[in-house]
XYZ file of C-alpha atoms in Angstrom:
648
model
C -93.161 26.766 11.630
C -92.451 23.650 9.650
C -89.621 21.506 10.985
C -87.927 19.687 8.129
C -84.390 18.522 7.685
C -84.044 20.069 4.251
C -85.746 23.035 2.646
C -87.952 22.127 -0.306
C -86.733 24.387 -3.089
C -89.832 23.911 -5.170
C -91.930 25.243 -2.309
C -89.798 28.364 -2.234
C -90.258 28.825 -5.990
C -94.040 28.627 -5.683
C -94.113 31.154 -2.870
C -91.730 33.327 -4.829
C -94.163 33.353 -7.746
C -97.017 34.287 -5.438
C -94.904 36.974 -3.830
C -94.189 38.452 -7.253
C -97.896 39.062 -7.723
C -98.500 40.187 -4.162
C -95.570 42.571 -4.120
C -96.895 44.494 -7.103
C -100.390 44.653 -5.688
C -99.165 45.713 -2.275
C -96.795 48.313 -3.588
C -99.506 49.778 -5.772
C -101.933 49.900 -2.873
C -99.424 51.479 -0.515
C -98.415 53.949 -3.159
C -102.011 55.012 -3.589
C -102.640 55.273 0.144
C -99.526 57.404 0.583
C -100.372 59.364 -2.554
C -104.072 59.827 -1.850
C -105.158 63.416 -1.484
C -102.530 64.657 -3.975
C -104.362 63.438 -7.065
C -105.936 66.213 -9.141
C -107.621 63.836 -11.557
C -110.273 62.410 -9.252
C -114.042 62.378 -9.410
C -116.307 63.569 -6.627
C -116.272 60.164 -4.914
C -112.523 59.823 -5.158
C -112.646 57.437 -8.114
C -109.698 57.700 -10.423
C -110.389 58.963 -13.928
C -108.607 56.812 -16.566
C -105.633 58.510 -18.174
C -104.526 58.215 -21.775
C -101.080 56.983 -22.730
C -100.125 60.526 -23.618
C -101.109 61.790 -20.191
C -99.185 58.984 -18.562
C -96.043 59.989 -20.364
C -96.160 63.571 -19.162
C -93.997 64.946 -16.409
C -95.443 65.885 -13.052
C -97.245 69.235 -13.204
C -96.212 72.253 -11.215
C -96.441 71.793 -7.478
C -94.954 68.301 -7.459
C -98.233 66.446 -8.034
C -97.812 63.124 -9.819
C -100.299 61.237 -11.924
C -101.254 57.669 -11.130
C -99.945 56.571 -14.513
C -96.527 57.909 -13.563
C -96.664 56.053 -10.277
C -97.536 52.890 -12.181
C -94.531 53.344 -14.443
C -92.270 53.906 -11.447
C -93.403 50.662 -9.870
C -92.824 48.735 -13.081
C -89.367 50.213 -13.333
C -88.074 49.637 -9.818
C -89.720 46.388 -8.642
C -87.492 43.382 -9.329
C -88.199 39.739 -8.523
C -84.496 38.868 -8.531
C -83.906 40.760 -5.305
C -86.899 39.060 -3.690
C -85.443 35.653 -4.494
C -82.026 36.636 -3.200
C -83.419 37.882 0.131
C -85.649 34.838 0.458
C -82.721 32.463 0.027
C -80.575 34.374 2.495
C -83.172 34.626 5.247
C -84.287 31.004 4.846
C -80.928 29.296 4.770
C -81.106 28.225 8.433
C -83.211 28.414 11.571
C -83.028 31.895 13.096
C -85.048 32.213 16.320
C -84.787 35.366 18.462
C -81.499 35.722 20.297
C -79.674 33.103 18.219
C -76.403 33.822 16.409
C -78.085 33.280 13.037
C -81.007 35.483 14.056
C -78.652 38.280 15.078
C -76.725 37.916 11.816
C -79.909 38.271 9.758
C -80.909 41.322 11.818
C -77.541 43.016 11.216
C -77.772 42.424 7.462
C -81.308 43.813 7.270
C -80.292 46.897 9.247
C -77.284 47.436 6.987
C -79.371 47.032 3.832
C -81.923 49.566 5.057
C -79.161 52.013 5.993
C -77.851 51.765 2.437
C -81.200 52.966 1.079
C -82.346 56.563 0.815
C -84.290 56.629 4.053
C -84.882 59.606 6.309
C -84.314 57.574 9.478
C -83.098 54.064 10.346
C -82.976 52.682 13.887
C -83.508 49.684 16.153
C -86.008 49.244 18.975
C -84.986 46.743 21.680
C -86.889 44.889 24.396
C -86.065 42.131 26.839
C -88.807 39.516 26.686
C -89.317 36.167 28.381
C -89.485 33.424 25.763
C -89.858 29.669 26.149
C -87.624 27.078 24.452
C -87.198 23.283 24.610
C -84.965 22.147 27.448
C -81.430 21.301 26.355
C -81.042 18.650 29.046
C -84.509 17.094 29.346
C -86.481 16.471 26.119
C -90.258 16.329 26.038
C -91.590 12.754 26.019
C -94.680 10.720 25.195
C -95.432 7.236 26.592
C -98.068 4.541 26.530
C -98.610 3.419 30.135
C -100.754 0.835 31.914
C -103.458 1.437 34.510
C -100.798 1.691 37.248
C -98.785 4.251 35.326
C -96.065 1.791 34.373
C -94.375 2.882 31.164
C -95.028 0.357 28.379
C -93.716 2.067 25.236
C -92.065 5.383 24.488
C -93.348 7.122 21.365
C -90.515 9.114 19.706
C -91.051 12.860 19.348
C -89.293 15.459 17.237
C -86.796 17.003 19.654
C -87.157 20.455 18.069
C -90.937 20.574 17.962
C -92.689 22.261 20.878
C -95.470 24.655 21.869
C -94.008 27.840 23.283
C -95.559 28.939 26.592
C -96.982 25.490 27.298
C -97.393 24.604 30.943
C -94.619 22.269 32.096
C -94.889 18.963 33.912
C -96.539 15.602 33.228
C -100.107 14.620 32.410
C -101.615 11.139 32.148
C -105.016 10.090 30.868
C -107.074 8.485 28.161
C -107.079 9.969 24.664
C -110.017 11.841 23.112
C -110.029 12.944 19.490
C -111.439 16.503 19.456
C -111.309 17.317 15.725
C -109.975 20.907 15.369
C -110.415 21.744 19.040
C -112.972 24.450 18.328
C -115.546 25.480 20.894
C -118.298 23.840 18.840
C -116.291 20.608 18.662
C -116.208 20.351 22.444
C -119.902 21.172 22.657
C -120.613 18.307 20.272
C -118.470 15.929 22.330
C -120.397 16.855 25.463
C -123.693 16.300 23.647
C -122.480 12.810 22.681
C -121.648 12.038 26.292
C -117.912 11.557 25.755
C -115.925 11.676 29.010
C -113.519 14.601 28.716
C -112.361 15.293 32.281
C -108.900 13.963 33.011
C -108.158 12.925 29.427
C -105.598 14.107 26.867
C -107.039 15.827 23.792
C -105.691 15.089 20.314
C -106.524 17.940 17.930
C -105.596 18.534 14.335
C -104.066 21.698 12.924
C -106.476 24.111 11.261
C -110.156 24.799 11.655
C -109.567 28.563 11.713
C -108.390 28.397 15.347
C -104.870 28.890 16.664
C -102.981 26.423 18.837
C -103.613 28.748 21.776
C -107.368 28.594 21.238
C -107.309 24.800 20.916
C -105.467 24.479 24.211
C -107.711 27.017 25.919
C -110.877 25.201 24.819
C -109.434 21.854 25.924
C -108.465 23.309 29.285
C -111.992 24.675 29.789
C -113.434 21.258 28.887
C -111.431 19.523 31.621
C -108.602 17.962 29.615
C -105.223 17.614 31.317
C -103.063 17.889 28.181
C -103.203 18.520 24.432
C -101.423 16.924 21.455
C -101.703 18.722 18.094
C -100.910 17.129 14.725
C -101.122 18.037 11.002
C -103.729 15.867 9.277
C -103.175 15.075 5.576
C -106.715 16.336 4.947
C -105.597 19.837 5.988
C -101.834 19.870 5.382
C -100.475 18.047 2.289
C -97.921 15.430 3.310
C -96.122 14.385 0.161
C -92.508 15.602 0.395
C -92.031 14.865 -3.311
C -94.431 17.711 -4.004
C -95.361 20.703 -1.858
C -96.055 19.004 1.437
C -94.774 17.873 4.805
C -93.086 14.620 5.591
C -95.379 12.412 7.685
C -92.826 12.587 10.523
C -92.772 16.398 10.520
C -94.520 18.528 13.139
C -95.909 22.056 13.123
C -94.989 24.191 16.123
C -96.820 27.249 17.405
C -97.097 29.186 20.635
C -100.062 28.547 22.963
C -100.317 31.887 24.761
C -103.859 33.184 24.287
C -102.629 36.682 23.652
C -99.684 38.500 22.124
C -96.569 40.121 23.467
C -94.517 39.083 26.484
C -96.970 37.154 28.717
C -95.020 38.227 31.804
C -95.557 41.946 31.166
C -99.202 41.999 30.013
C -100.361 45.460 29.029
C -97.011 47.178 29.577
C -93.684 47.000 27.736
C -90.765 44.646 28.385
C -87.626 46.510 29.358
C -85.911 45.614 32.610
C -88.249 43.215 34.395
C -86.932 44.197 37.809
C -88.728 47.519 37.464
C -92.168 45.965 37.162
C -94.321 43.951 39.572
C -94.375 40.202 39.137
C -97.416 39.286 37.036
C -98.360 37.112 34.114
C -100.957 37.005 31.387
C -104.256 35.319 32.103
C -103.902 33.739 28.648
C -101.101 31.379 29.700
C -102.344 27.749 29.754
C -102.213 25.610 32.876
C -102.051 22.289 30.999
C -99.151 20.973 28.879
C -99.300 21.019 25.080
C -97.062 19.336 22.529
C -97.062 19.067 18.714
C -96.859 15.569 17.219
C -96.476 14.252 13.698
C -99.155 12.598 11.576
C -97.433 9.255 12.135
C -97.600 9.608 15.918
C -101.241 10.702 15.715
C -102.036 7.708 13.523
C -100.440 5.373 16.065
C -102.585 6.772 18.873
C -105.899 7.283 17.093
C -105.835 3.902 15.337
C -105.999 2.192 18.739
C -108.892 4.165 20.232
C -112.225 2.678 21.226
C -115.518 4.421 21.884
C -118.168 6.211 19.842
C -117.717 6.845 16.132
C -116.786 10.351 15.071
C -119.477 12.830 13.993
C -119.854 13.428 10.288
C -117.123 15.657 8.901
C -114.534 14.781 11.568
C -112.814 12.052 9.572
C -109.327 13.071 8.476
C -106.990 11.211 6.152
C -104.650 9.474 8.544
C -103.768 5.976 7.316
C -105.206 2.979 9.219
C -107.488 5.189 11.328
C -111.187 4.462 11.665
C -112.396 7.676 13.235
C -113.283 6.893 16.868
C -113.530 9.405 19.720
C -112.057 7.478 22.688
C -111.109 7.859 25.523
C -110.290 4.162 25.852
C -107.898 1.942 23.886
C -108.661 -1.329 22.160
C -107.082 -4.582 23.285
C -106.454 -6.132 26.697
C -105.657 -4.065 29.750
C -106.315 -0.415 30.446
C -103.808 1.715 28.605
C -103.375 5.450 28.787
C -101.008 8.112 27.492
C -98.442 9.983 29.552
C -96.958 13.221 28.220
C -94.161 15.269 29.781
C -93.168 18.823 28.824
C -89.934 20.338 30.160
C -89.657 23.606 28.223
C -87.695 26.379 29.937
C -88.108 30.167 30.106
C -85.322 32.475 29.016
C -84.961 36.281 28.824
C -84.048 37.276 25.268
C -83.135 40.637 23.753
C -85.482 41.370 20.832
C -84.550 43.886 18.152
C -87.156 45.477 15.899
C -85.576 47.253 12.931
C -87.143 50.441 11.558
C -86.641 52.587 8.473
C -88.816 55.551 7.575
C -89.651 57.934 4.762
C -91.202 61.109 6.120
C -94.518 62.279 4.731
C -94.544 65.719 3.164
C -97.977 66.872 4.330
C -98.929 64.671 7.299
C -95.607 63.374 8.658
C -97.185 62.506 12.004
C -99.535 59.987 10.373
C -97.897 56.674 9.639
C -98.406 53.753 7.304
C -96.591 50.799 8.841
C -95.469 47.971 6.595
C -94.148 45.159 8.776
C -92.854 41.612 8.405
C -91.834 38.949 10.891
C -88.094 38.233 10.780
C -87.533 35.361 13.213
C -88.317 31.703 12.607
C -87.914 28.434 14.508
C -87.029 26.677 11.256
C -85.776 28.024 7.912
C -89.068 29.895 7.633
C -89.270 30.218 3.858
C -93.052 30.422 3.911
C -93.478 32.966 6.687
C -90.490 35.057 7.683
C -88.585 34.490 4.452
C -91.280 35.666 2.047
C -92.432 38.454 4.373
C -88.921 39.824 4.843
C -88.190 39.583 1.120
C -91.327 41.579 0.317
C -90.557 44.129 3.017
C -87.035 44.787 1.755
C -88.183 45.076 -1.854
C -90.916 47.522 -0.862
C -88.403 49.616 1.081
C -85.960 49.639 -1.826
C -88.685 50.465 -4.347
C -90.118 53.386 -2.388
C -86.624 54.681 -1.703
C -85.935 54.770 -5.440
C -89.302 56.386 -6.106
C -88.549 59.175 -3.627
C -85.222 59.805 -5.347
C -87.142 60.199 -8.609
C -89.829 62.609 -7.508
C -92.380 60.653 -5.495
C -93.495 62.475 -2.325
C -95.686 60.474 0.037
C -98.362 62.430 1.795
C -97.973 60.410 5.018
C -94.911 58.829 6.559
C -93.963 55.274 5.637
C -92.441 52.995 8.282
C -90.806 49.740 7.170
C -90.405 47.404 10.126
C -88.709 44.040 10.587
C -90.368 42.613 13.714
C -88.599 40.249 16.095
C -90.238 37.576 18.252
C -93.112 36.914 15.860
C -93.144 33.154 16.418
C -93.900 33.696 20.112
C -97.030 35.754 19.546
C -95.894 38.927 17.778
C -93.888 39.870 20.848
C -91.703 42.502 19.199
C -94.617 44.312 17.537
C -96.781 44.215 20.673
C -94.024 45.472 22.975
C -93.298 48.367 20.629
C -96.989 49.193 20.494
C -97.287 49.069 24.291
C -94.553 51.696 24.563
C -96.002 54.016 21.959
C -99.697 54.143 22.733
C -99.643 57.728 21.461
C -99.781 56.290 17.971
C -103.327 55.160 18.553
C -104.736 57.902 16.315
C -102.390 57.130 13.408
C -103.433 55.086 10.443
C -101.563 51.775 10.493
C -101.459 49.313 7.636
C -99.703 45.974 8.047
C -99.358 43.786 5.025
C -100.151 40.114 5.346
C -102.886 37.825 4.097
C -106.402 38.890 5.049
C -108.626 41.956 5.163
C -109.955 43.183 8.499
C -113.685 42.577 8.685
C -114.272 46.062 10.157
C -112.956 47.815 7.049
C -114.876 48.233 3.807
C -112.659 47.314 0.879
C -113.478 48.096 -2.728
C -110.931 46.544 -5.075
C -110.930 46.665 -8.857
C -108.264 44.196 -9.988
C -109.138 42.134 -13.042
C -110.409 38.782 -11.723
C -109.551 39.314 -8.088
C -111.669 38.392 -5.094
C -111.892 40.625 -2.039
C -112.518 38.485 1.043
C -113.556 39.910 4.424
C -112.395 38.119 7.540
C -111.805 39.380 11.075
C -108.249 39.734 12.320
C -107.104 36.531 13.985
C -105.014 36.082 17.123
C -101.717 35.258 15.391
C -102.110 38.045 12.869
C -99.360 40.648 12.925
C -102.043 43.340 12.866
C -104.180 41.913 15.675
C -102.448 43.750 18.524
C -102.669 47.074 16.728
C -106.449 46.910 16.650
C -107.350 44.763 19.681
C -104.813 46.349 22.069
C -103.935 49.737 20.595
C -107.197 50.669 18.904
C -105.304 51.482 15.716
C -107.040 50.944 12.361
C -105.271 48.016 10.741
C -105.958 45.719 7.846
C -104.344 42.827 6.063
C -104.663 42.063 2.388
C -104.766 38.826 0.467
C -105.774 38.560 -3.159
C -106.873 35.101 -4.218
C -106.405 35.515 -7.941
C -104.550 38.048 -10.055
C -104.402 37.660 -13.838
C -102.706 40.873 -14.785
C -99.914 42.976 -13.371
C -101.188 46.310 -14.659
C -104.247 47.151 -12.639
C -106.086 49.949 -10.906
C -106.827 49.741 -7.199
C -109.219 51.802 -5.183
C -109.411 51.349 -1.422
C -111.859 53.272 0.715
C -111.472 52.916 4.464
C -114.978 53.556 5.779
C -115.312 52.378 9.359
C -118.661 50.694 9.796
C -120.401 48.719 12.476
C -119.945 44.969 12.243
C -122.969 43.132 10.887
C -122.669 40.688 13.770
C -123.938 43.345 16.198
C -127.482 43.238 14.852
C -127.507 39.506 14.232
C -126.092 38.502 17.617
C -128.191 40.749 19.827
C -131.388 40.134 17.885
C -131.022 36.396 18.378
C -132.635 36.226 21.814
C -134.377 39.602 21.857
C -137.814 38.184 22.565
C -136.486 36.033 25.427
C -134.696 39.029 26.944
C -137.822 41.165 26.793
C -139.878 38.439 28.455
C -137.523 38.752 31.435
C -137.683 42.529 31.436
C -134.198 42.802 29.957
C -134.372 45.167 27.015
C -131.347 45.935 24.810
C -133.036 49.213 23.825
C -130.062 51.365 24.740
C -127.528 49.338 22.798
C -129.712 49.568 19.703
C -130.005 53.288 20.286
C -126.214 53.556 20.429
C -125.971 51.465 17.289
C -128.395 53.842 15.586
C -126.288 56.831 16.616
C -123.209 55.121 15.237
C -124.869 54.212 11.948
C -126.162 57.767 11.458
C -122.751 59.238 12.294
C -121.059 56.905 9.806
C -123.569 57.763 7.089
C -123.269 61.491 7.729
C -119.484 61.330 7.613
C -119.587 59.342 4.374
C -121.869 61.921 2.782
C -119.752 64.791 4.089
C -116.603 63.297 2.587
C -118.366 62.603 -0.701
C -119.552 66.198 -1.001
C -116.353 67.878 0.188
C -113.413 69.349 -1.657
C -110.713 66.713 -1.219
C -108.061 69.309 -2.015
C -108.916 71.144 1.218
C -106.004 69.983 3.375
C -107.529 71.032 6.687
C -110.831 69.324 5.964
C -109.183 66.136 4.695
C -107.088 65.874 7.832
C -110.111 66.396 10.078
C -112.038 63.649 8.330
C -109.094 61.252 8.425
C -108.558 61.896 12.124
C -112.199 61.222 12.920
C -112.117 57.927 11.046
C -108.901 56.801 12.677
C -110.040 57.749 16.186
C -113.074 55.485 16.028
C -111.083 52.261 16.317
C -109.512 53.581 19.504
C -112.911 54.292 20.991
C -113.876 50.661 20.412
C -111.420 49.862 23.214
C -113.410 49.336 26.401
C -112.442 51.917 28.990
C -114.006 49.793 31.731
C -111.555 46.880 31.904
C -107.941 46.766 33.094
C -105.303 46.873 30.368
C -103.133 44.565 32.495
C -105.775 41.934 33.157
C -107.480 42.325 29.759
C -104.951 43.665 27.224
C -107.218 43.133 24.217
C -109.912 45.628 25.109
C -111.464 46.004 21.640
C -115.162 45.160 21.931
C -115.265 43.488 18.509
C -111.786 42.063 17.973
C -110.680 41.692 21.585
C -111.063 38.897 24.122
C -112.888 38.921 27.412
C -116.243 39.449 29.074
C -116.497 42.982 27.671
C -116.662 41.886 24.016
C -119.700 41.574 21.792
C -119.013 37.872 21.276
C -119.034 37.265 25.039
C -122.288 39.197 25.357
C -123.872 37.210 22.517
C -122.692 33.896 24.006
C -124.193 34.857 27.348
C -127.506 35.838 25.775
C -127.634 32.518 23.911
C -127.757 30.724 27.276
C -131.327 31.963 27.656
C -132.280 29.375 25.055
C -129.657 26.643 25.466
C -129.117 26.614 29.252
C -131.320 29.133 31.111
C -130.062 27.977 34.516
C -126.565 29.241 33.627
C -127.748 32.730 32.656
C -126.588 35.414 35.114
C -128.834 38.466 34.963
C -126.494 40.750 36.925
C -123.580 39.845 34.666
C -125.717 40.388 31.576
C -126.823 43.842 32.708
C -123.214 44.811 33.338
C -122.056 43.448 29.972
C -124.845 45.269 28.162
C -124.171 48.563 29.928
C -120.416 48.511 29.322
C -120.800 47.561 25.673
C -123.441 50.248 25.153
C -121.257 52.964 26.669
C -118.306 51.903 24.547
C -120.391 51.897 21.382
C -121.876 55.304 22.204
C -118.370 56.683 22.721
C -117.361 55.443 19.271
C -120.471 57.034 17.784
C -119.600 60.343 19.438
C -116.032 60.137 18.123
C -117.298 59.530 14.610
C -119.713 62.453 14.895
C -116.745 64.730 15.467
C -117.398 68.185 16.903
C -119.276 68.648 20.150
C -122.079 70.542 18.429
C -122.712 67.534 16.182
C -122.876 65.225 19.218
C -125.184 67.387 21.338
C -127.402 68.345 18.390
C -127.797 65.189 16.259
C -130.745 66.722 14.424
């Protein structure tokens, strides 16, 4: 969220232009996914055969099957940028957080607009969730104090900027600049001998880590508080162009998880019906966003070692120094106070659906965050505008002969700013959807999905789902195949897209576990069984790929069996050996906790970096649980019991 007094119209225009390109690409992709399996002009590997102009002008043949050229013409006809701009301006005219009057007004309008379309079903899904907001009576504060704690100077803060789910209370200490607050940044600070315990960390936005991860890493390192600012090196700060004002802050939640942190692993309805508990991902130290100007004031006065190479930002008058002391006479420190308050809020997710004609129980979910702490033109505004245009376009296409194979669900999620609360709570209720194919449109492509895209000069980038991603909970908690798409360059609107979802084992498995193989074997700790499970998985994936390639894609029963096997695999990557309440994100690749591959690899790396910290019993348990989970996924991919028991 960007807190600014006025919305920069030029920024909205730029994002509108980008959305115009993305909307066409997304619609085409979704159309093909929904349409796939009904195309009679496909090669053996599913590749589309180019059609002539004459063929594209023909009507659908008998049986209701449409050609891709006809689908392309439909999209050109019904997609309109004017409606995107109109929705963007409406949604972004004012701040609309969950539970606010403006937020409820936007929700009612979206529901009404969806009801006016030709949809099979339209409904709302409601949850009571505990959200955190700034106190109305006691603002958060920041002070420079002396060695006795006497307040010397108050540093003004933006009254609307805050970190949702921060711990409340006061913290006092020296200041340490921690770069992006990544795990490797703290390791480098320790190697340099910088005193971290009892100090307040100042981190900059970015570095491919969320606010929650920055705070978590700082908490683990012994810091008592965290201040987070946007550095001009990462976030442009020229309000005359497309940038922030230097007094602006960026707010984000700091819950290391998603959903309501006070009902981890189960849905938020009436809290009185559930035992009192809270997420282990809630921080125990306060966090607060600050502006670049405030950061410059603090960091320009630090003393201590010079920053490592690459840590220098672009704050004015700042010679990059780590701290924790201040220059000048006397011993000065910083005192921060956070007084945010919890509040139960009714969240409303809004749904509209078009039923699939062949596989109505398999769903493609297209979702967008609706709420925003500020106007939200960049995030909720653009996302909602794209969502509504997609819904309208597909509604018109259905009226004119398009029949999706699978059901399409268009969802306006509430509570996104607080960690995708609305989406996660809905998912926690409907765990039966775990075998359905889910596709959520956003910016990146899930690293566990192979993507083959043929779009003029377009780059296909693979990155793992990140914590604040709208799709993260679907995979890490629900075990539902999910991906996000972002195309970095598109030079033409007319294009052909081919997407193959072939679940494959992450490359990091081999790289991470091979790292300290020789050291493990010297201790009598052999990862033989995990490599055996990996081999089973790889063979099962290859066999399934070959089976699909050599099968008749018009065989409805066979196509459904193959699709179900592929979709089930992601669910079997959820560890069955950890509690869903204590560890909601059970996915061994994309989740968080001791059961994950990353945790196993980090533990193994201690054999080289810090052998005295290596725990053999813990390692054996980690290895066994991961191996069993991986073997279960391999068995699921193999399919029938006779293929599992007789691999040869």
